[in-house]
mmCIF file of C-alpha atoms in Angstrom:
data_model
loop_
_atom_site.group_PDB
_atom_site.id
_atom_site.type_symbol
_atom_site.label_atom_id
_atom_site.label_comp_id
_atom_site.label_asym_id
_atom_site.label_seq_id
_atom_site.Cartn_x
_atom_site.Cartn_y
_atom_site.Cartn_z
ATOM 1 C CA MET A 500 -15.698 4.833 21.185
ATOM 2 C CA PRO A 501 -12.359 5.728 19.533
ATOM 3 C CA ARG A 502 -11.237 2.086 19.569
ATOM 4 C CA TYR A 503 -14.255 0.891 17.581
ATOM 5 C CA ARG A 504 -14.142 3.936 15.333
ATOM 6 C CA ASP A 505 -10.555 3.132 14.374
ATOM 7 C CA ALA A 506 -11.445 -0.545 13.915
ATOM 8 C CA GLY A 507 -14.242 0.430 11.527
ATOM 9 C CA LEU A 508 -11.919 2.693 9.560
ATOM 10 C CA PHE A 509 -9.328 -0.076 9.504
ATOM 11 C CA LEU A 510 -11.770 -2.585 7.956
ATOM 12 C CA THR A 511 -13.060 0.003 5.480
ATOM 13 C CA LEU A 512 -9.506 0.678 4.353
ATOM 14 C CA ALA A 513 -8.841 -3.055 3.951
ATOM 15 C CA ALA A 514 -11.959 -3.526 1.804
ATOM 16 C CA VAL A 515 -11.237 -0.496 -0.377
ATOM 17 C CA TRP A 516 -7.591 -1.399 -0.936
ATOM 18 C CA GLY A 517 -8.426 -5.063 -1.501
ATOM 19 C CA ALA A 518 -10.818 -4.058 -4.286
ATOM 20 C CA ALA A 519 -8.142 -1.666 -5.604
ATOM 21 C CA PHE A 520 -5.870 -4.571 -6.596
ATOM 22 C CA VAL A 521 -8.686 -5.916 -8.744
ATOM 23 C CA ALA A 522 -9.399 -2.461 -10.194
ATOM 24 C CA ILE A 523 -5.739 -2.113 -11.181
ATOM 25 C CA LYS A 524 -5.833 -5.498 -12.892
ATOM 26 C CA ALA A 525 -9.040 -4.647 -14.729
ATOM 27 C CA GLY A 526 -7.820 -1.216 -15.790
ATOM 28 C CA LEU A 527 -4.503 -2.496 -17.096
ATOM 29 C CA GLY A 528 -5.988 -5.160 -19.339
ATOM 30 C CA THR A 529 -4.015 -8.161 -20.570
ATOM 31 C CA PRO A 530 -2.360 -9.334 -23.800
ATOM 32 C CA THR A 531 -5.341 -11.644 -24.414
ATOM 33 C CA ALA A 532 -7.916 -8.964 -23.534
ATOM 34 C CA PRO A 533 -6.757 -5.780 -25.274
ATOM 35 C CA GLY A 534 -7.799 -2.493 -23.759
ATOM 36 C CA GLY A 535 -7.001 -0.291 -20.849
ATOM 37 C CA PHE A 536 -3.484 0.703 -19.900
ATOM 38 C CA PHE A 537 -1.611 -2.541 -20.558
ATOM 39 C CA GLU A 538 1.103 -0.732 -22.554
ATOM 40 C CA THR A 539 1.197 2.296 -20.226
ATOM 41 C CA PRO A 540 1.025 1.120 -16.587
ATOM 42 C CA VAL A 541 3.043 4.010 -15.104
ATOM 43 C CA LEU A 542 0.909 6.522 -17.012
ATOM 44 C CA PHE A 543 -2.157 4.778 -15.542
ATOM 45 C CA ALA A 544 -0.778 5.406 -12.052
ATOM 46 C CA ALA A 545 -0.039 9.038 -12.971
ATOM 47 C CA PHE A 546 -3.601 9.653 -14.201
ATOM 48 C CA ARG A 547 -4.926 8.081 -11.004
ATOM 49 C CA PHE A 548 -3.125 10.631 -8.852
ATOM 50 C CA ASP A 549 -3.799 13.552 -11.185
ATOM 51 C CA VAL A 550 -7.470 13.114 -10.358
ATOM 52 C CA ALA A 551 -6.986 12.066 -6.738
ATOM 53 C CA GLY A 552 -4.586 14.938 -6.020
ATOM 54 C CA VAL A 553 -6.967 17.577 -7.345
ATOM 55 C CA VAL A 554 -9.900 16.062 -5.438
ATOM 56 C CA MET A 555 -7.929 15.911 -2.205
ATOM 57 C CA LEU A 556 -6.509 19.426 -2.561
ATOM 58 C CA ALA A 557 -10.038 20.758 -3.004
ATOM 59 C CA TYR A 558 -11.085 18.854 0.104
ATOM 60 C CA ALA A 559 -8.068 20.167 2.044
ATOM 61 C CA VAL A 560 -8.927 23.762 1.093
ATOM 62 C CA TRP A 561 -12.410 23.169 2.494
ATOM 63 C CA ALA A 562 -11.481 21.091 5.562
ATOM 64 C CA VAL A 563 -8.350 22.632 7.087
ATOM 65 C CA ASP A 564 -7.272 26.106 8.110
ATOM 66 C CA ASP A 565 -4.023 26.086 6.131
ATOM 67 C CA PRO A 566 -3.949 23.729 3.120
ATOM 68 C CA VAL A 567 -0.374 24.649 2.140
ATOM 69 C CA PRO A 568 2.797 23.295 3.830
ATOM 70 C CA ARG A 569 4.836 26.112 5.326
ATOM 71 C CA SER A 570 8.082 24.829 6.778
ATOM 72 C CA ALA A 571 10.962 23.018 5.107
ATOM 73 C CA ARG A 572 10.225 20.001 7.320
ATOM 74 C CA GLN A 573 6.634 19.885 6.114
ATOM 75 C CA TRP A 574 7.682 20.088 2.467
ATOM 76 C CA LEU A 575 10.208 17.326 3.137
ATOM 77 C CA ALA A 576 7.403 15.121 4.513
ATOM 78 C CA VAL A 577 5.403 15.844 1.356
ATOM 79 C CA ALA A 578 8.400 14.940 -0.808
ATOM 80 C CA VAL A 579 8.920 11.644 1.024
ATOM 81 C CA GLY A 580 5.259 10.756 0.597
ATOM 82 C CA ALA A 581 5.306 11.752 -3.066
ATOM 83 C CA VAL A 582 8.455 9.814 -3.982
ATOM 84 C CA PHE A 583 8.079 6.657 -1.893
ATOM 85 C CA VAL A 584 4.423 6.184 -0.895
ATOM 86 C CA ILE A 585 2.839 7.494 -4.109
ATOM 87 C CA ALA A 586 5.243 7.349 -7.058
ATOM 88 C CA GLY A 587 7.627 4.544 -6.128
ATOM 89 C CA TYR A 588 5.030 2.185 -4.719
ATOM 90 C CA HIS A 589 2.435 2.616 -7.447
ATOM 91 C CA ALA A 590 4.791 2.636 -10.437
ATOM 92 C CA LEU A 591 6.339 -0.672 -9.381
ATOM 93 C CA LEU A 592 2.988 -2.181 -8.380
ATOM 94 C CA PHE A 593 1.235 -1.253 -11.622
ATOM 95 C CA VAL A 594 4.085 -2.596 -13.760
ATOM 96 C CA GLY A 595 4.149 -5.794 -11.703
ATOM 97 C CA GLU A 596 0.418 -6.338 -12.146
ATOM 98 C CA THR A 597 0.680 -6.239 -15.946
ATOM 99 C CA ASP A 598 1.953 -9.828 -15.749
ATOM 100 C CA PRO A 599 -0.984 -12.299 -15.935
ATOM 101 C CA ALA A 600 0.878 -14.542 -13.471
ATOM 102 C CA VAL A 601 0.405 -11.915 -10.758
ATOM 103 C CA THR A 602 -3.221 -12.237 -9.651
ATOM 104 C CA SER A 603 -4.918 -9.622 -7.516
ATOM 105 C CA ALA A 604 -4.650 -11.916 -4.492
ATOM 106 C CA ALA A 605 -0.962 -12.688 -5.098
ATOM 107 C CA ALA A 606 -0.127 -8.980 -5.338
ATOM 108 C CA ALA A 607 -2.112 -8.272 -2.175
ATOM 109 C CA VAL A 608 -0.311 -11.044 -0.292
ATOM 110 C CA ILE A 609 3.117 -9.717 -1.294
ATOM 111 C CA VAL A 610 2.004 -6.285 -0.127
ATOM 112 C CA GLY A 611 1.137 -8.082 3.114
ATOM 113 C CA LEU A 612 4.861 -8.026 3.820
ATOM 114 C CA ASN A 613 4.441 -4.300 4.502
ATOM 115 C CA PRO A 614 4.156 -4.552 8.321
ATOM 116 C CA VAL A 615 7.199 -6.824 8.458
ATOM 117 C CA LEU A 616 9.293 -4.390 6.422
ATOM 118 C CA THR A 617 7.893 -1.434 8.321
ATOM 119 C CA THR A 618 8.986 -3.000 11.603
ATOM 120 C CA GLY A 619 12.473 -3.576 10.197
ATOM 121 C CA PHE A 620 12.792 0.008 9.001
ATOM 122 C CA SER A 621 11.412 1.233 12.340
ATOM 123 C CA ARG A 622 14.178 -0.646 14.095
ATOM 124 C CA LEU A 623 16.728 1.189 11.976
ATOM 125 C CA LEU A 624 15.213 4.648 11.803
ATOM 126 C CA LEU A 625 12.992 5.310 14.817
ATOM 127 C CA PRO A 626 14.468 5.908 18.290
ATOM 128 C CA GLY A 627 13.491 3.525 21.055
ATOM 129 C CA ARG A 628 12.542 0.632 18.771
ATOM 130 C CA ARG A 629 14.184 -2.760 19.313
ATOM 131 C CA LEU A 630 14.008 -5.922 17.245
ATOM 132 C CA GLU A 631 14.450 -9.023 19.394
ATOM 133 C CA PRO A 632 15.273 -12.565 18.166
ATOM 134 C CA ALA A 633 11.572 -13.400 17.717
ATOM 135 C CA GLY A 634 11.220 -10.260 15.623
ATOM 136 C CA VAL A 635 14.135 -11.310 13.436
ATOM 137 C CA ALA A 636 12.415 -14.670 12.973
ATOM 138 C CA GLY A 637 9.255 -12.790 11.995
ATOM 139 C CA LEU A 638 11.112 -10.835 9.332
ATOM 140 C CA ALA A 639 12.604 -14.086 8.018
ATOM 141 C CA ALA A 640 9.175 -15.733 7.853
ATOM 142 C CA GLY A 641 7.848 -12.813 5.833
ATOM 143 C CA VAL A 642 10.701 -13.054 3.346
ATOM 144 C CA VAL A 643 10.091 -16.811 3.014
ATOM 145 C CA GLY A 644 6.451 -16.025 2.261
ATOM 146 C CA VAL A 645 7.425 -13.762 -0.629
ATOM 147 C CA ALA A 646 9.867 -16.394 -1.937
ATOM 148 C CA VAL A 647 7.094 -19.008 -1.908
ATOM 149 C CA LEU A 648 4.775 -16.642 -3.732
ATOM 150 C CA ALA A 649 7.362 -15.896 -6.408
ATOM 151 C CA GLU A 650 7.613 -19.628 -7.251
ATOM 152 C CA PRO A 651 11.066 -19.273 -8.869
ATOM 153 C CA ASP A 652 12.079 -21.840 -11.477
ATOM 154 C CA PRO A 653 15.870 -22.388 -11.121
ATOM 155 C CA SER A 654 16.096 -23.253 -14.821
ATOM 156 C CA ASN A 655 14.410 -20.003 -15.871
ATOM 157 C CA LEU A 656 14.250 -17.251 -13.275
ATOM 158 C CA LEU A 657 12.388 -14.969 -15.689
ATOM 159 C CA ALA A 658 9.433 -17.359 -16.027
ATOM 160 C CA GLY A 659 6.203 -17.598 -14.067
ATOM 161 C CA GLY A 660 5.944 -13.942 -13.166
ATOM 162 C CA VAL A 661 9.005 -14.043 -10.870
ATOM 163 C CA VAL A 662 10.312 -10.640 -11.997
ATOM 164 C CA ALA A 663 6.832 -9.129 -11.790
ATOM 165 C CA LYS A 664 6.358 -10.413 -8.233
ATOM 166 C CA LEU A 665 9.758 -9.032 -7.263
ATOM 167 C CA LEU A 666 8.647 -5.664 -8.635
ATOM 168 C CA VAL A 667 5.632 -5.820 -6.308
ATOM 169 C CA PHE A 668 8.031 -6.662 -3.474
ATOM 170 C CA ALA A 669 10.131 -3.607 -4.372
ATOM 171 C CA ALA A 670 6.937 -1.546 -4.387
ATOM 172 C CA VAL A 671 5.969 -2.526 -0.855
ATOM 173 C CA THR A 672 9.535 -1.889 0.302
ATOM 174 C CA ALA A 673 9.257 1.699 -0.966
ATOM 175 C CA PHE A 674 5.896 2.113 0.764
ATOM 176 C CA ALA A 675 7.161 0.795 4.112
ATOM 177 C CA LEU A 676 10.252 2.998 4.014
ATOM 178 C CA GLY A 677 8.171 6.055 3.142
ATOM 179 C CA SER A 678 5.767 5.402 6.021
ATOM 180 C CA VAL A 679 8.545 5.145 8.600
ATOM 181 C CA VAL A 680 10.421 8.207 7.342
ATOM 182 C CA THR A 681 7.163 10.205 7.367
ATOM 183 C CA GLU A 682 6.593 9.182 10.988
ATOM 184 C CA ARG A 683 10.171 10.073 11.906
ATOM 185 C CA LEU A 684 9.871 13.549 10.371
ATOM 186 C CA ASP A 685 6.851 14.317 12.611
ATOM 187 C CA SER A 686 6.110 17.395 10.512
ATOM 188 C CA ASN A 687 2.891 18.384 12.342
ATOM 189 C CA LEU A 688 1.197 18.741 8.951
ATOM 190 C CA GLU A 689 -2.561 18.278 8.617
ATOM 191 C CA THR A 690 -3.450 14.853 7.194
ATOM 192 C CA GLU A 691 -5.489 16.300 4.332
ATOM 193 C CA THR A 692 -2.723 18.711 3.357
ATOM 194 C CA LEU A 693 -0.033 16.031 3.446
ATOM 195 C CA GLU A 694 -2.146 13.662 1.370
ATOM 196 C CA ALA A 695 -3.129 16.211 -1.274
ATOM 197 C CA TRP A 696 0.366 17.575 -1.920
ATOM 198 C CA ALA A 697 1.987 14.124 -1.782
ATOM 199 C CA MET A 698 -0.486 12.925 -4.417
ATOM 200 C CA LEU A 699 0.157 15.899 -6.687
ATOM 201 C CA GLY A 700 3.921 15.554 -6.294
ATOM 202 C CA GLY A 701 3.681 11.798 -6.832
ATOM 203 C CA ALA A 702 1.593 12.324 -9.958
ATOM 204 C CA ALA A 703 4.236 14.685 -11.365
ATOM 205 C CA ALA A 704 6.988 12.154 -10.632
ATOM 206 C CA LEU A 705 4.949 9.387 -12.279
ATOM 207 C CA HIS A 706 4.412 11.491 -15.417
ATOM 208 C CA VAL A 707 8.168 12.088 -15.649
ATOM 209 C CA ALA A 708 8.835 8.368 -15.228
ATOM 210 C CA ALA A 709 6.174 7.438 -17.790
ATOM 211 C CA TYR A 710 7.640 9.845 -20.337
ATOM 212 C CA GLY A 711 11.111 8.450 -19.716
ATOM 213 C CA LEU A 712 9.777 4.941 -20.327
ATOM 214 C CA GLY A 713 8.228 5.992 -23.620
ATOM 215 C CA GLU A 714 4.628 5.733 -22.425
ATOM 216 C CA ARG A 715 2.281 8.062 -24.301
ATOM 217 C CA THR A 716 -1.413 8.908 -23.926
ATOM 218 C CA ALA A 717 -2.059 7.880 -27.530
ATOM 219 C CA ALA A 718 -1.312 4.274 -26.580
ATOM 220 C CA VAL A 719 -4.135 4.159 -24.012
ATOM 221 C CA ALA A 720 -7.233 2.176 -25.008
ATOM 222 C CA TRP A 721 -10.041 4.045 -23.254
ATOM 223 C CA ASP A 722 -12.544 1.244 -22.848
ATOM 224 C CA ALA A 723 -15.230 1.073 -20.158
ATOM 225 C CA GLY A 724 -13.007 -1.005 -17.863
ATOM 226 C CA ALA A 725 -10.238 1.591 -17.998
ATOM 227 C CA VAL A 726 -12.605 4.476 -17.222
ATOM 228 C CA TRP A 727 -14.378 2.798 -14.314
ATOM 229 C CA SER A 728 -11.123 1.468 -12.914
ATOM 230 C CA LEU A 729 -9.501 4.900 -13.030
ATOM 231 C CA ALA A 730 -12.536 6.496 -11.358
ATOM 232 C CA PHE A 731 -12.584 3.945 -8.531
ATOM 233 C CA LEU A 732 -8.831 4.121 -7.956
ATOM 234 C CA ALA A 733 -8.692 7.917 -8.029
ATOM 235 C CA VAL A 734 -11.714 8.762 -5.896
ATOM 236 C CA VAL A 735 -12.329 5.750 -3.645
ATOM 237 C CA ALA A 736 -9.002 3.911 -3.275
ATOM 238 C CA SER A 737 -6.826 7.047 -3.360
ATOM 239 C CA GLY A 738 -9.027 9.853 -2.052
ATOM 240 C CA LEU A 739 -10.946 7.990 0.632
ATOM 241 C CA GLY A 740 -8.360 5.241 1.185
ATOM 242 C CA PHE A 741 -5.338 7.456 1.733
ATOM 243 C CA LEU A 742 -7.353 9.890 3.840
ATOM 244 C CA ILE A 743 -8.147 6.990 6.197
ATOM 245 C CA TYR A 744 -4.562 5.703 5.955
ATOM 246 C CA PHE A 745 -2.844 8.959 6.898
ATOM 247 C CA ARG A 746 -5.382 9.640 9.660
ATOM 248 C CA LEU A 747 -4.745 6.211 11.185
ATOM 249 C CA LEU A 748 -0.989 6.641 10.626
ATOM 250 C CA GLU A 749 -1.156 9.718 12.838
ATOM 251 C CA ARG A 750 -3.188 7.923 15.541
ATOM 252 C CA LEU A 751 -1.647 4.451 15.504
ATOM 253 C CA GLY A 752 1.865 4.810 14.053
ATOM 254 C CA SER A 753 3.390 3.203 10.960
ATOM 255 C CA VAL A 754 3.726 -0.337 12.350
ATOM 256 C CA GLU A 755 0.131 -0.597 13.583
ATOM 257 C CA ILE A 756 -1.594 0.926 10.558
ATOM 258 C CA ASN A 757 0.411 -1.121 8.078
ATOM 259 C CA LEU A 758 -1.078 -4.259 9.645
ATOM 260 C CA VAL A 759 -4.014 -3.489 7.345
ATOM 261 C CA SER A 760 -1.974 -5.390 4.768
ATOM 262 C CA TYR A 761 -2.983 -8.657 6.469
ATOM 263 C CA VAL A 762 -6.686 -7.958 6.033
ATOM 264 C CA VAL A 763 -6.442 -6.790 2.404
ATOM 265 C CA PRO A 764 -5.658 -10.176 0.708
ATOM 266 C CA PRO A 765 -8.967 -11.882 1.600
ATOM 267 C CA PHE A 766 -10.872 -8.919 0.157
ATOM 268 C CA ALA A 767 -8.679 -8.932 -2.965
ATOM 269 C CA ALA A 768 -9.119 -12.686 -3.423
ATOM 270 C CA LEU A 769 -12.903 -12.468 -3.024
ATOM 271 C CA VAL A 770 -13.385 -9.521 -5.392
ATOM 272 C CA GLY A 771 -10.883 -10.959 -7.892
ATOM 273 C CA TRP A 772 -12.770 -14.254 -7.921
ATOM 274 C CA LEU A 773 -16.183 -12.575 -8.293
ATOM 275 C CA LEU A 774 -15.227 -10.055 -10.990
ATOM 276 C CA LEU A 775 -12.237 -11.518 -12.838
ATOM 277 C CA GLY A 776 -12.562 -15.248 -12.178
ATOM 278 C CA GLU A 777 -9.134 -15.349 -10.489
ATOM 279 C CA ARG A 778 -8.501 -18.403 -8.336
ATOM 280 C CA PRO A 779 -5.848 -18.184 -5.597
ATOM 281 C CA THR A 780 -3.128 -20.820 -5.940
ATOM 282 C CA THR A 781 -1.604 -23.044 -3.258
ATOM 283 C CA ALA A 782 1.516 -20.849 -3.342
ATOM 284 C CA THR A 783 -0.660 -17.817 -2.592
ATOM 285 C CA ALA A 784 -2.152 -19.526 0.460
ATOM 286 C CA VAL A 785 1.225 -20.797 1.740
ATOM 287 C CA GLY A 786 2.882 -17.427 1.182
ATOM 288 C CA PHE A 787 0.080 -15.681 3.038
ATOM 289 C CA PHE A 788 0.443 -18.152 5.938
ATOM 290 C CA CYS A 789 4.200 -17.478 6.186
ATOM 291 C CA ILE A 790 3.667 -13.738 6.229
ATOM 292 C CA VAL A 791 0.964 -14.036 8.901
ATOM 293 C CA VAL A 792 3.387 -16.115 10.995
ATOM 294 C CA GLY A 793 5.894 -13.312 10.594
ATOM 295 C CA PHE A 794 3.287 -10.846 11.823
ATOM 296 C CA ALA A 795 2.429 -13.049 14.815
ATOM 297 C CA LEU A 796 6.087 -13.200 15.847
ATOM 298 C CA LEU A 797 6.590 -9.476 15.439
ATOM 299 C CA LYS A 798 3.408 -8.480 17.264
ATOM 300 C CA ARG A 799 3.239 -11.336 19.777
ATOM 301 C CA ARG A 800 2.849 -9.009 22.780
ATOM 302 C CA ALA A 801 -0.011 -7.055 21.225
ATOM 303 C CA VAL A 802 -1.761 -10.307 20.260
ATOM 304 C CA ALA A 803 -1.282 -11.719 23.766
ATOM 305 C CA THR A 804 -2.721 -8.559 25.286
ATOM 306 C CA GLU A 805 -5.792 -8.678 23.048
ATOM 307 C CA LEU A 806 -6.374 -12.340 23.962
ATOM 308 C CA GLY A 807 -5.906 -11.653 27.661
ATOM 309 C CA LEU A 808 -2.803 -13.814 27.817
ATOM 310 C CA ALA A 809 -0.183 -11.165 28.512
ATOM 311 C CA ASP A 810 -0.247 -11.547 32.295
ATOM 312 C CA ARG A 811 -0.258 -15.320 32.217
ATOM 313 C CA HIS A 812 2.535 -15.625 29.698
ATOM 314 C CA PRO A 813 4.837 -12.652 30.146
ATOM 315 C CA GLU A 814 7.739 -12.249 27.714
#
């Protein structure tokens, strides 16, 4: 059945993207564990989409009738995906995860704000969308969750990974905006074609950004962790993950598909604990709770319908 098929794809995407946060952390390395792309995080993201873009373009050539965008509207959709969903999101995320204070689980929880932000942007940019008082409260709860996760120290706002966590917040903001604008454009472009060209365009933008930041290939320490991390991120998290994402975006819409962000953190926490020995903090748990409350307020009708409560408790 289509419903269970989409549910299976949804959980697969959550597992793959949850593991991706850990793969990013492992591939970057840390100051105390030299290796990987610690000094070149944006270049790491660029290499990821160099590989993923080529793989997906080859798949698009095989899978669809016309693997090249034709209209100006289709190329605009590709550009939005390249700039916001690929380049903007991943550059900011990778830089944010270079800070040891940002665990895989913490990054995943901040990214969990995605559905909240997506709903807000939908209210502004998509016709026929309304944000009622409960929805406003949901947005506020999500923002509180990010503030709790950042754990700001008033005496030193640059300590404790605050700036790095805010970079992750900026990353998810770019992703949410890109998703909504892509939906609004309604370019009628095949999923595989959109994904492939957005990845290639995003990779080019990331290379330009990396060069501007002074990141060079010579600074990369190609250890085993970097190689395996890049392979997983390029083929599994990017190729398979974004193929599922864009397919579900087409079927479910930007608000519904971005709810995957609420299922990703448990996978990220589990894999991070098993492979990197990361232990989620109390702030991570409280922040996640606040963001889930925000989701519950925003999607209260859908939740009530699923629980069979919609008729008994109409809103």
